[in-house]
Amino acid sequence: MEYDMTVFEIDGLDEIEIENTSVEEIDSENINLIFLGIDKSGSMSVFQQDMKHSLTEFQHALASAKEADEILVARADFEDTITIGGYKRISEFDTAFQAGGCTAMYDAITGGTAKLREYRKFLKAQGVRVMALLRPREGGVCYSDTEFETMERD
């Protein structure tokens, strides 16, 4: 799949460890990468307080997990523009939310997927075992063998 990174405002692609958590700062041999796409378009303005609350709850839930030191989270905000942040410790996760603009969900998903793959490849080259799950559709479903094979490959 060809991917044109020029349409996105993605910090740190040339220097992975500037934007992402550096390997020296990782305290575990195992890392779980979580990518969170945040719709900040105007249609979300009625949910602004709910989103702020949910992002804070998300951060607290992961911070209290026994595997908290094995979790890195990246956040992609999308509306008219897309900003994809680096993979950071949960304590550094930005819980701010301000709605406005149009929706660019597809671009956020493809940009976030590219960033996840790049950082995963980098961490693996450094000897870190990485688990990353890209869900091709909503939860609560059973995956076919083909879908499961695609997730394993990706």
PDB file of N, CA and C in Angstrom, residues 36 38 47-65 73 75 90-97:
ATOM      1  N   LEU A  36      -4.853   5.980  19.344  1.00  0.00           N
ATOM      2  CA  LEU A  36      -6.178   6.508  19.614  1.00  0.00           C
ATOM      3  C   LEU A  36      -6.478   7.635  18.629  1.00  0.00           C
ATOM      4  N   ILE A  38      -8.882  10.607  17.532  1.00  0.00           N
ATOM      5  CA  ILE A  38      -9.833  11.496  18.182  1.00  0.00           C
ATOM      6  C   ILE A  38     -10.494  12.397  17.144  1.00  0.00           C
ATOM      7  N   PHE A  47     -20.382  17.009  22.400  1.00  0.00           N
ATOM      8  CA  PHE A  47     -19.798  15.991  23.276  1.00  0.00           C
ATOM      9  C   PHE A  47     -18.488  16.455  23.907  1.00  0.00           C
ATOM     10  N   GLN A  48     -18.200  17.724  23.828  1.00  0.00           N
ATOM     11  CA  GLN A  48     -16.905  18.239  24.260  1.00  0.00           C
ATOM     12  C   GLN A  48     -16.579  17.871  25.714  1.00  0.00           C
ATOM     13  N   GLN A  49     -17.481  18.122  26.627  1.00  0.00           N
ATOM     14  CA  GLN A  49     -17.234  17.792  28.043  1.00  0.00           C
ATOM     15  C   GLN A  49     -17.119  16.282  28.241  1.00  0.00           C
ATOM     16  N   ASP A  50     -17.957  15.528  27.535  1.00  0.00           N
ATOM     17  CA  ASP A  50     -17.873  14.066  27.621  1.00  0.00           C
ATOM     18  C   ASP A  50     -16.520  13.564  27.131  1.00  0.00           C
ATOM     19  N   MET A  51     -16.031  14.146  26.051  1.00  0.00           N
ATOM     20  CA  MET A  51     -14.733  13.737  25.503  1.00  0.00           C
ATOM     21  C   MET A  51     -13.603  14.057  26.476  1.00  0.00           C
ATOM     22  N   LYS A  52     -13.622  15.233  27.055  1.00  0.00           N
ATOM     23  CA  LYS A  52     -12.585  15.592  28.037  1.00  0.00           C
ATOM     24  C   LYS A  52     -12.602  14.603  29.198  1.00  0.00           C
ATOM     25  N   HIS A  53     -13.784  14.304  29.680  1.00  0.00           N
ATOM     26  CA  HIS A  53     -13.929  13.353  30.786  1.00  0.00           C
ATOM     27  C   HIS A  53     -13.447  11.956  30.363  1.00  0.00           C
ATOM     28  N   SER A  54     -13.850  11.518  29.182  1.00  0.00           N
ATOM     29  CA  SER A  54     -13.478  10.181  28.705  1.00  0.00           C
ATOM     30  C   SER A  54     -11.978  10.047  28.506  1.00  0.00           C
ATOM     31  N   LEU A  55     -11.341  11.074  27.984  1.00  0.00           N
ATOM     32  CA  LEU A  55      -9.887  11.025  27.778  1.00  0.00           C
ATOM     33  C   LEU A  55      -9.155  10.957  29.117  1.00  0.00           C
ATOM     34  N   THR A  56      -9.645  11.684  30.092  1.00  0.00           N
ATOM     35  CA  THR A  56      -9.043  11.632  31.425  1.00  0.00           C
ATOM     36  C   THR A  56      -9.249  10.261  32.053  1.00  0.00           C
ATOM     37  N   GLU A  57     -10.449   9.710  31.924  1.00  0.00           N
ATOM     38  CA  GLU A  57     -10.733   8.375  32.444  1.00  0.00           C
ATOM     39  C   GLU A  57      -9.874   7.316  31.746  1.00  0.00           C
ATOM     40  N   PHE A  58      -9.705   7.451  30.441  1.00  0.00           N
ATOM     41  CA  PHE A  58      -8.854   6.546  29.669  1.00  0.00           C
ATOM     42  C   PHE A  58      -7.432   6.569  30.231  1.00  0.00           C
ATOM     43  N   GLN A  59      -6.908   7.759  30.443  1.00  0.00           N
ATOM     44  CA  GLN A  59      -5.555   7.908  30.981  1.00  0.00           C
ATOM     45  C   GLN A  59      -5.448   7.273  32.369  1.00  0.00           C
ATOM     46  N   HIS A  60      -6.401   7.543  33.237  1.00  0.00           N
ATOM     47  CA  HIS A  60      -6.359   6.990  34.594  1.00  0.00           C
ATOM     48  C   HIS A  60      -6.482   5.471  34.593  1.00  0.00           C
ATOM     49  N   ALA A  61      -7.344   4.931  33.740  1.00  0.00           N
ATOM     50  CA  ALA A  61      -7.516   3.476  33.675  1.00  0.00           C
ATOM     51  C   ALA A  61      -6.219   2.791  33.243  1.00  0.00           C
ATOM     52  N   LEU A  62      -5.557   3.339  32.233  1.00  0.00           N
ATOM     53  CA  LEU A  62      -4.303   2.733  31.785  1.00  0.00           C
ATOM     54  C   LEU A  62      -3.190   2.935  32.802  1.00  0.00           C
ATOM     55  N   ALA A  63      -3.162   4.085  33.444  1.00  0.00           N
ATOM     56  CA  ALA A  63      -2.120   4.364  34.436  1.00  0.00           C
ATOM     57  C   ALA A  63      -2.220   3.428  35.633  1.00  0.00           C
ATOM     58  N   SER A  64      -3.422   2.974  35.947  1.00  0.00           N
ATOM     59  CA  SER A  64      -3.591   2.078  37.093  1.00  0.00           C
ATOM     60  C   SER A  64      -3.457   0.606  36.726  1.00  0.00           C
ATOM     61  N   ALA A  65      -3.282   0.319  35.452  1.00  0.00           N
ATOM     62  CA  ALA A  65      -3.117  -1.075  35.014  1.00  0.00           C
ATOM     63  C   ALA A  65      -1.778  -1.621  35.492  1.00  0.00           C
ATOM     64  N   VAL A  73       1.159   5.197  24.233  1.00  0.00           N
ATOM     65  CA  VAL A  73      -0.053   5.642  23.544  1.00  0.00           C
ATOM     66  C   VAL A  73       0.283   6.778  22.591  1.00  0.00           C
ATOM     67  N   ARG A  75      -1.694   9.569  19.897  1.00  0.00           N
ATOM     68  CA  ARG A  75      -3.001  10.186  19.681  1.00  0.00           C
ATOM     69  C   ARG A  75      -2.986  10.918  18.347  1.00  0.00           C
ATOM     70  N   ILE A  90       1.781   6.712  29.305  1.00  0.00           N
ATOM     71  CA  ILE A  90       0.411   7.131  29.603  1.00  0.00           C
ATOM     72  C   ILE A  90       0.395   8.384  30.474  1.00  0.00           C
ATOM     73  N   SER A  91       1.393   8.578  31.320  1.00  0.00           N
ATOM     74  CA  SER A  91       1.444   9.782  32.160  1.00  0.00           C
ATOM     75  C   SER A  91       1.624  11.048  31.318  1.00  0.00           C
ATOM     76  N   GLU A  92       2.116  10.905  30.092  1.00  0.00           N
ATOM     77  CA  GLU A  92       2.334  12.039  29.194  1.00  0.00           C
ATOM     78  C   GLU A  92       1.188  12.228  28.199  1.00  0.00           C
ATOM     79  N   PHE A  93       0.170  11.378  28.284  1.00  0.00           N
ATOM     80  CA  PHE A  93      -0.953  11.433  27.347  1.00  0.00           C
ATOM     81  C   PHE A  93      -1.721  12.739  27.510  1.00  0.00           C
ATOM     82  N   ASP A  94      -1.971  13.423  26.411  1.00  0.00           N
ATOM     83  CA  ASP A  94      -2.681  14.704  26.406  1.00  0.00           C
ATOM     84  C   ASP A  94      -4.188  14.450  26.430  1.00  0.00           C
ATOM     85  N   THR A  95      -4.859  14.948  27.471  1.00  0.00           N
ATOM     86  CA  THR A  95      -6.304  14.737  27.606  1.00  0.00           C
ATOM     87  C   THR A  95      -7.110  15.950  27.156  1.00  0.00           C
ATOM     88  N   ALA A  96      -6.465  16.946  26.565  1.00  0.00           N
ATOM     89  CA  ALA A  96      -7.179  18.148  26.107  1.00  0.00           C
ATOM     90  C   ALA A  96      -8.076  17.799  24.914  1.00  0.00           C
ATOM     91  N   PHE A  97      -9.173  18.553  24.775  1.00  0.00           N
ATOM     92  CA  PHE A  97     -10.082  18.330  23.655  1.00  0.00           C
ATOM     93  C   PHE A  97     -10.802  19.632  23.319  1.00  0.00           C
TER      94      PHE A  97
END
